[in-house]
Amino acid sequence: AQSVTQPDIHITVSEGASLELRCNYSYGATPYLFWYVQSPGQGLQLLLKYFSGDTLVQGIKGFEAEFKRSQSSFNLRKPSVHWSDAAEYFCAVVLREDSSYKLIFGSGTRLLVRP
Amino acid sequence: SAVISQKPSRDICQRGTSLTIQCQVDSQVTMMFWYRQQPGQSLTLIATANQGSEATYESGFVIDKFPISRPNLTFSTLTVSNMSPEDSSIYLCSAEQGSYGYTFGSGTRLTVV
């Protein structure tokens, strides 16, 4: 079955350090992939998306992600983390069934930032 | 991308009652979705709502508990019926917007007492 997996429940990094959040998907065709961020008590904000083309995708707030078909991965990266990046991060994949396009979420990774 | 207005933003309800959540999109969209986010959890899709047809429910969700309306291309409602404390969650609506991806409302934080 199609799915998306985020293997890390929590990640703690120091402010200014680099960040990589892992996302793996299980899907037969080329997936549509997304990363969202949810700050405490806030709604979901789209960081970036991949539909096709260049496998390195640039997003907002200095984030980027790389689609690697051979590894079925779409990891999110940021070269230098800011304290305001502390939040919950969700990877998501579009599940295409008949004429329906449903967005399915991973379990999320909570990012903690040490001062 | 579109903007989705969702209301109420939060509510505290008595068990056994029902709550209707509304989502208004500022442009026409074909596909809308309703999600539930239980405390500390990820988002789980409840149903897909296309204008002019019955909502399609995911496994574990039924129409009697979560009736959905989609009267036009800019509006949808989700009702949480006969509520119990286990229904305490954040409920979010979403709209599919082609190359823009999926836009979300700000959510309704529901507490059932």
Coordinates of N, CA, C and O in Angstrom, one line a residue, chain A:
Chain A
A1 N 0.8 -1.2 0.0 CA 0.0 0.0 0.0 C 0.9 1.2 0.0 O 2.0 1.2 0.6
Q2 N 0.4 2.3 -0.7 CA 1.1 3.5 -0.7 C 1.1 4.1 0.7 O 0.2 4.1 1.4
S3 N 2.3 4.7 1.1 CA 2.4 5.3 2.4 C 3.6 6.2 2.4 O 4.4 6.3 1.5
V4 N 3.7 6.9 3.5 CA 4.8 7.8 3.7 C 5.3 7.7 5.2 O 4.5 7.6 6.1
T5 N 6.6 7.6 5.4 CA 7.2 7.2 6.7 C 8.2 8.3 7.1 O 9.0 8.7 6.3
Q6 N 8.0 8.8 8.3 CA 9.0 9.7 8.9 C 9.6 8.9 10.1 O 9.0 8.8 11.1
P7 N 10.8 8.4 9.9 CA 11.3 7.5 11.0 C 11.7 8.2 12.3 O 11.8 7.5 13.3
D8 N 11.9 9.5 12.3 CA 12.3 10.2 13.5 C 11.2 10.9 14.1 O 10.6 11.7 13.5
I9 N 10.8 10.5 15.4 CA 9.7 11.1 16.1 C 10.2 12.5 16.6 O 9.4 13.5 16.5
H10 N 11.4 12.6 17.2 CA 11.9 13.8 17.7 C 13.3 14.0 17.1 O 14.1 13.0 17.0
I11 N 13.7 15.2 16.9 CA 15.1 15.6 16.5 C 15.4 16.8 17.3 O 14.6 17.8 17.3
T12 N 16.6 16.8 17.9 CA 17.1 18.0 18.6 C 18.4 18.5 18.0 O 19.3 17.7 17.8
V13 N 18.4 19.8 17.6 CA 19.7 20.3 17.0 C 19.9 21.7 17.7 O 19.0 22.3 18.3
S14 N 21.2 22.0 17.7 CA 21.6 23.3 18.3 C 21.3 24.4 17.3 O 21.4 24.2 16.0
E15 N 21.0 25.6 17.8 CA 20.8 26.7 16.9 C 22.0 27.0 16.1 O 23.1 27.0 16.6
G16 N 21.9 27.2 14.8 CA 23.0 27.4 13.9 C 23.5 26.1 13.2 O 24.2 26.2 12.2
A17 N 23.1 25.0 13.7 CA 23.6 23.7 13.2 C 22.7 23.4 11.9 O 21.6 23.9 11.7
S18 N 23.2 22.4 11.2 CA 22.4 22.0 10.0 C 21.3 21.0 10.4 O 21.4 20.4 11.5
L19 N 20.4 20.8 9.5 CA 19.2 20.0 9.8 C 18.9 19.1 8.7 O 18.9 19.5 7.5
E20 N 18.6 17.8 8.9 CA 18.0 17.0 7.9 C 16.9 16.1 8.5 O 17.1 15.4 9.5
L21 N 15.7 16.2 8.0 CA 14.6 15.4 8.4 C 14.3 14.4 7.3 O 14.1 14.8 6.2
R22 N 14.1 13.2 7.8 CA 13.9 12.1 6.8 C 12.5 11.8 6.5 O 11.6 11.9 7.3
C23 N 12.3 11.4 5.2 CA 11.0 11.1 4.7 C 11.2 10.0 3.7 O 11.9 10.2 2.7
N24 N 10.5 8.9 3.8 CA 10.5 7.8 2.8 C 9.1 7.5 2.4 O 8.1 7.6 3.2
Y25 N 8.9 7.2 1.1 CA 7.6 6.9 0.6 C 7.5 5.6 -0.1 O 8.6 5.0 -0.5
S26 N 6.4 5.1 -0.1 CA 6.1 3.8 -0.8 C 5.0 4.1 -1.9 O 3.9 4.3 -1.5
Y27 N 5.5 4.1 -3.1 CA 4.5 4.5 -4.2 C 5.0 4.0 -5.5 O 6.2 4.1 -5.8
G28 N 4.1 3.4 -6.4 CA 4.6 2.8 -7.6 C 5.0 3.8 -8.7 O 6.0 3.6 -9.3
A29 N 4.3 4.9 -8.8 CA 4.6 5.9 -9.8 C 5.4 7.0 -9.3 O 5.7 7.0 -8.1
T30 N 5.7 8.0 -10.1 CA 6.3 9.2 -9.6 C 5.4 9.9 -8.6 O 4.3 10.3 -9.0
P31 N 5.8 10.1 -7.4 CA 4.9 10.7 -6.4 C 4.9 12.2 -6.4 O 5.9 12.8 -6.9
Y32 N 3.8 12.8 -6.0 CA 3.8 14.2 -5.6 C 4.1 14.3 -4.1 O 3.4 13.7 -3.3
L33 N 5.1 15.0 -3.8 CA 5.6 15.1 -2.4 C 5.6 16.5 -1.8 O 5.8 17.4 -2.5
F34 N 5.3 16.6 -0.5 CA 5.2 17.8 0.1 C 5.9 17.8 1.5 O 5.9 16.7 2.1
W35 N 6.3 18.9 2.0 CA 6.7 19.1 3.4 C 5.9 20.3 3.9 O 5.8 21.4 3.3
Y36 N 5.3 20.0 5.1 CA 4.5 21.1 5.8 C 5.1 21.3 7.2 O 5.7 20.3 7.8
V37 N 4.9 22.5 7.7 CA 5.3 22.8 9.1 C 4.1 23.2 9.9 O 3.2 23.9 9.4
Q38 N 4.1 22.8 11.1 CA 3.0 23.2 12.0 C 3.6 23.7 13.4 O 4.2 22.9 14.1
S39 N 3.5 25.0 13.6 CA 4.0 25.5 14.9 C 2.9 25.3 15.9 O 1.7 25.1 15.6
P40 N 3.3 25.3 17.2 CA 2.3 25.0 18.3 C 1.1 25.9 18.2 O 1.2 27.1 18.1
G41 N 0.0 25.3 18.2 CA -1.3 26.0 18.1 C -1.6 26.7 16.8 O -2.5 27.5 16.7
Q42 N -0.8 26.4 15.8 CA -0.9 27.0 14.5 C -1.4 26.0 13.4 O -1.4 24.8 13.7
G43 N -1.8 26.5 12.3 CA -2.2 25.7 11.2 C -1.0 25.2 10.4 O 0.1 25.3 10.8
L44 N -1.3 24.5 9.3 CA -0.2 24.0 8.5 C 0.2 25.0 7.4 O -0.6 25.6 6.8
Q45 N 1.6 25.0 7.3 CA 2.2 25.9 6.3 C 3.0 25.1 5.3 O 3.8 24.3 5.8
L46 N 2.8 25.3 4.1 CA 3.5 24.5 3.0 C 4.9 25.1 2.9 O 5.1 26.3 2.7
L47 N 5.9 24.2 3.1 CA 7.3 24.6 3.0 C 7.8 24.5 1.5 O 8.5 25.3 1.0
L48 N 7.5 23.3 0.9 CA 7.9 23.1 -0.5 C 7.1 21.9 -1.0 O 6.5 21.1 -0.2
K49 N 7.2 21.7 -2.3 CA 6.6 20.5 -3.0 C 7.4 20.1 -4.1 O 8.2 20.8 -4.7
Y50 N 7.2 18.8 -4.5 CA 7.9 18.2 -5.7 C 6.8 17.5 -6.5 O 6.1 16.6 -6.0
F51 N 6.7 17.9 -7.8 CA 5.8 17.3 -8.7 C 6.6 16.5 -9.8 O 6.3 15.4 -10.1
S52 N 7.6 17.2 -10.3 CA 8.5 16.6 -11.4 C 9.6 17.6 -11.6 O 9.7 18.6 -11.0
G53 N 10.5 17.2 -12.5 CA 11.6 18.1 -12.9 C 12.8 18.0 -12.0 O 13.2 16.9 -11.5
D54 N 13.4 19.1 -11.7 CA 14.6 19.2 -10.8 C 14.3 18.5 -9.5 O 13.4 18.9 -8.8
T55 N 15.2 17.6 -9.1 CA 15.0 16.8 -7.9 C 15.4 17.6 -6.7 O 15.0 17.1 -5.6
L56 N 16.0 18.7 -6.8 CA 16.4 19.5 -5.6 C 15.4 20.7 -5.6 O 15.4 21.5 -6.5
V57 N 14.6 20.8 -4.6 CA 13.5 21.7 -4.5 C 13.8 22.8 -3.4 O 14.1 22.4 -2.3
Q58 N 13.6 24.0 -3.8 CA 13.8 25.1 -2.8 C 12.5 25.5 -2.3 O 11.5 25.6 -3.0
G59 N 12.4 25.8 -1.0 CA 11.2 26.2 -0.3 C 11.3 27.5 0.4 O 12.3 28.2 0.2
I60 N 10.4 27.8 1.2 CA 10.4 29.0 2.0 C 11.2 28.8 3.3 O 11.6 27.7 3.6
K61 N 11.6 29.9 3.9 CA 12.3 29.9 5.2 C 13.7 29.2 5.1 O 14.2 28.7 6.1
G62 N 14.3 29.1 3.9 CA 15.6 28.6 3.7 C 15.6 27.1 3.7 O 16.7 26.5 3.7
F63 N 14.5 26.4 3.6 CA 14.5 25.0 3.5 C 14.6 24.5 2.0 O 14.2 25.2 1.1
E64 N 15.1 23.3 1.9 CA 15.2 22.6 0.6 C 15.0 21.1 0.8 O 15.1 20.6 2.0
A65 N 14.6 20.4 -0.2 CA 14.4 19.0 -0.1 C 14.9 18.4 -1.4 O 14.8 19.0 -2.5
E66 N 15.4 17.1 -1.3 CA 15.9 16.4 -2.5 C 15.1 15.1 -2.7 O 15.0 14.3 -1.8
F67 N 14.5 15.0 -3.9 CA 13.8 13.8 -4.3 C 14.8 12.8 -4.8 O 15.5 13.0 -5.8
K68 N 14.9 11.6 -4.2 CA 15.8 10.5 -4.6 C 15.0 9.3 -4.9 O 14.6 8.5 -4.0
R69 N 14.7 9.0 -6.2 CA 13.9 7.9 -6.5 C 14.5 6.6 -6.1 O 13.8 5.7 -5.6
S70 N 15.8 6.5 -6.2 CA 16.5 5.2 -5.9 C 16.4 4.8 -4.5 O 16.4 3.7 -4.1
Q71 N 16.2 5.9 -3.6 CA 16.1 5.6 -2.2 C 14.7 5.8 -1.7 O 14.4 5.7 -0.5
S72 N 13.8 6.2 -2.6 CA 12.4 6.4 -2.2 C 12.3 7.4 -1.1 O 11.6 7.3 -0.1
S73 N 13.1 8.5 -1.2 CA 13.2 9.5 -0.1 C 13.0 10.9 -0.6 O 13.1 11.2 -1.8
F74 N 12.6 11.7 0.3 CA 12.4 13.2 0.1 C 12.7 13.9 1.4 O 11.9 14.4 2.1
N75 N 14.0 13.9 1.7 CA 14.5 14.5 2.9 C 14.5 16.0 2.9 O 14.9 16.6 1.9
L76 N 14.2 16.6 4.0 CA 14.1 18.1 4.2 C 15.4 18.5 4.8 O 15.9 17.9 5.8
R77 N 16.0 19.6 4.3 CA 17.3 20.1 4.9 C 17.2 21.6 5.1 O 16.5 22.3 4.4
K78 N 18.1 22.0 6.0 CA 18.3 23.5 6.2 C 19.7 23.6 6.7 O 20.1 22.9 7.6
P79 N 20.5 24.5 6.1 CA 21.9 24.6 6.5 C 22.2 25.2 7.9 O 23.1 24.8 8.5
S80 N 21.3 26.0 8.4 CA 21.5 26.7 9.7 C 20.1 26.9 10.3 O 19.3 27.7 9.8
V81 N 19.9 26.2 11.4 CA 18.6 26.3 12.1 C 18.5 27.5 13.0 O 19.4 27.8 13.7
H82 N 17.3 28.1 13.0 CA 17.0 29.2 13.9 C 16.0 28.7 14.9 O 15.3 27.8 14.7
W83 N 16.1 29.4 16.1 CA 15.2 28.9 17.2 C 13.7 28.9 16.8 O 12.9 28.1 17.2
S84 N 13.3 29.8 15.8 CA 12.0 29.8 15.4 C 11.6 28.6 14.5 O 10.4 28.5 14.2
D85 N 12.5 27.8 14.2 CA 12.2 26.6 13.4 C 11.6 25.5 14.2 O 11.2 24.5 13.7
A86 N 11.7 25.6 15.5 CA 11.1 24.6 16.4 C 9.7 24.4 16.1 O 8.9 25.4 16.2
A87 N 9.3 23.2 15.7 CA 7.9 23.0 15.3 C 7.7 21.5 14.9 O 8.7 20.7 15.1
E88 N 6.6 21.1 14.5 CA 6.3 19.8 14.0 C 6.4 19.8 12.4 O 5.8 20.7 11.8
Y89 N 7.1 18.9 11.9 CA 7.2 18.8 10.4 C 6.6 17.6 9.9 O 6.8 16.5 10.4
F90 N 5.8 17.8 8.8 CA 5.1 16.6 8.2 C 5.5 16.5 6.7 O 5.4 17.5 6.0
C91 N 5.8 15.3 6.4 CA 6.0 14.9 5.0 C 4.7 14.3 4.5 O 3.9 13.7 5.3
A92 N 4.3 14.6 3.2 CA 3.0 14.1 2.7 C 3.2 13.7 1.3 O 4.0 14.2 0.5
V93 N 2.4 12.7 0.9 CA 2.4 12.2 -0.5 C 1.0 12.2 -1.0 O 0.0 11.9 -0.3
V94 N 0.8 12.5 -2.3 CA -0.5 12.4 -2.9 C -0.8 11.0 -3.3 O 0.0 10.4 -4.1
L95 N -1.9 10.5 -2.9 CA -2.3 9.1 -3.3 C -3.4 9.3 -4.3 O -4.4 9.9 -4.1
R96 N -3.1 8.7 -5.5 CA -4.0 8.8 -6.6 C -4.8 7.6 -6.8 O -4.2 6.5 -7.1
E97 N -6.1 7.7 -6.6 CA -7.0 6.5 -6.8 C -8.1 6.9 -7.6 O -8.9 7.8 -7.3
D98 N -8.3 6.2 -8.8 CA -9.3 6.6 -9.8 C -9.2 8.1 -10.1 O -8.1 8.5 -10.6
S99 N -10.2 8.8 -9.8 CA -10.1 10.3 -10.1 C -9.8 11.1 -8.9 O -9.9 12.3 -8.9
S100 N -9.5 10.5 -7.8 CA -9.3 11.1 -6.5 C -7.8 11.3 -6.2 O -7.0 10.4 -6.5
Y101 N -7.4 12.5 -5.7 CA -6.1 12.8 -5.4 C -6.1 13.2 -3.9 O -6.4 14.3 -3.5
K102 N -5.7 12.2 -3.0 CA -5.7 12.4 -1.6 C -4.4 12.6 -1.0 O -3.4 11.9 -1.4
L103 N -4.2 13.6 -0.2 CA -3.0 13.9 0.5 C -2.9 13.1 1.8 O -3.7 13.3 2.7
I104 N -1.8 12.3 1.8 CA -1.6 11.4 3.0 C -0.4 11.8 3.7 O 0.7 12.0 3.1
F105 N -0.5 11.9 5.1 CA 0.6 12.5 5.9 C 1.4 11.4 6.6 O 0.9 10.3 7.0
G106 N 2.7 11.7 6.7 CA 3.5 10.9 7.6 C 3.2 11.2 9.1 O 2.4 12.1 9.4
S107 N 3.9 10.5 10.0 CA 3.5 10.7 11.4 C 4.1 11.9 12.0 O 3.8 12.3 13.1
G108 N 5.0 12.6 11.3 CA 5.6 13.8 11.8 C 6.9 13.7 12.5 O 7.1 12.6 13.1
T109 N 7.7 14.7 12.5 CA 8.9 14.8 13.3 C 8.9 16.1 14.1 O 8.7 17.2 13.4
R110 N 9.1 16.0 15.4 CA 9.1 17.2 16.2 C 10.5 17.7 16.3 O 11.4 17.0 16.7
L111 N 10.8 19.0 15.9 CA 12.1 19.5 15.9 C 12.2 20.4 17.2 O 11.4 21.3 17.4
L112 N 13.2 20.1 17.9 CA 13.6 20.9 19.1 C 14.9 21.6 18.8 O 15.8 21.0 18.3
V113 N 15.0 22.9 19.2 CA 16.2 23.7 18.9 C 16.8 24.1 20.2 O 16.2 24.8 21.0
R114 N 18.1 23.7 20.4 CA 18.8 24.1 21.6 C 19.4 25.5 21.4 O 20.0 25.7 20.3
P115 N 19.4 26.4 22.4 CA 20.0 27.7 22.2 C 21.5 27.6 22.2 O 22.1 26.6 22.6

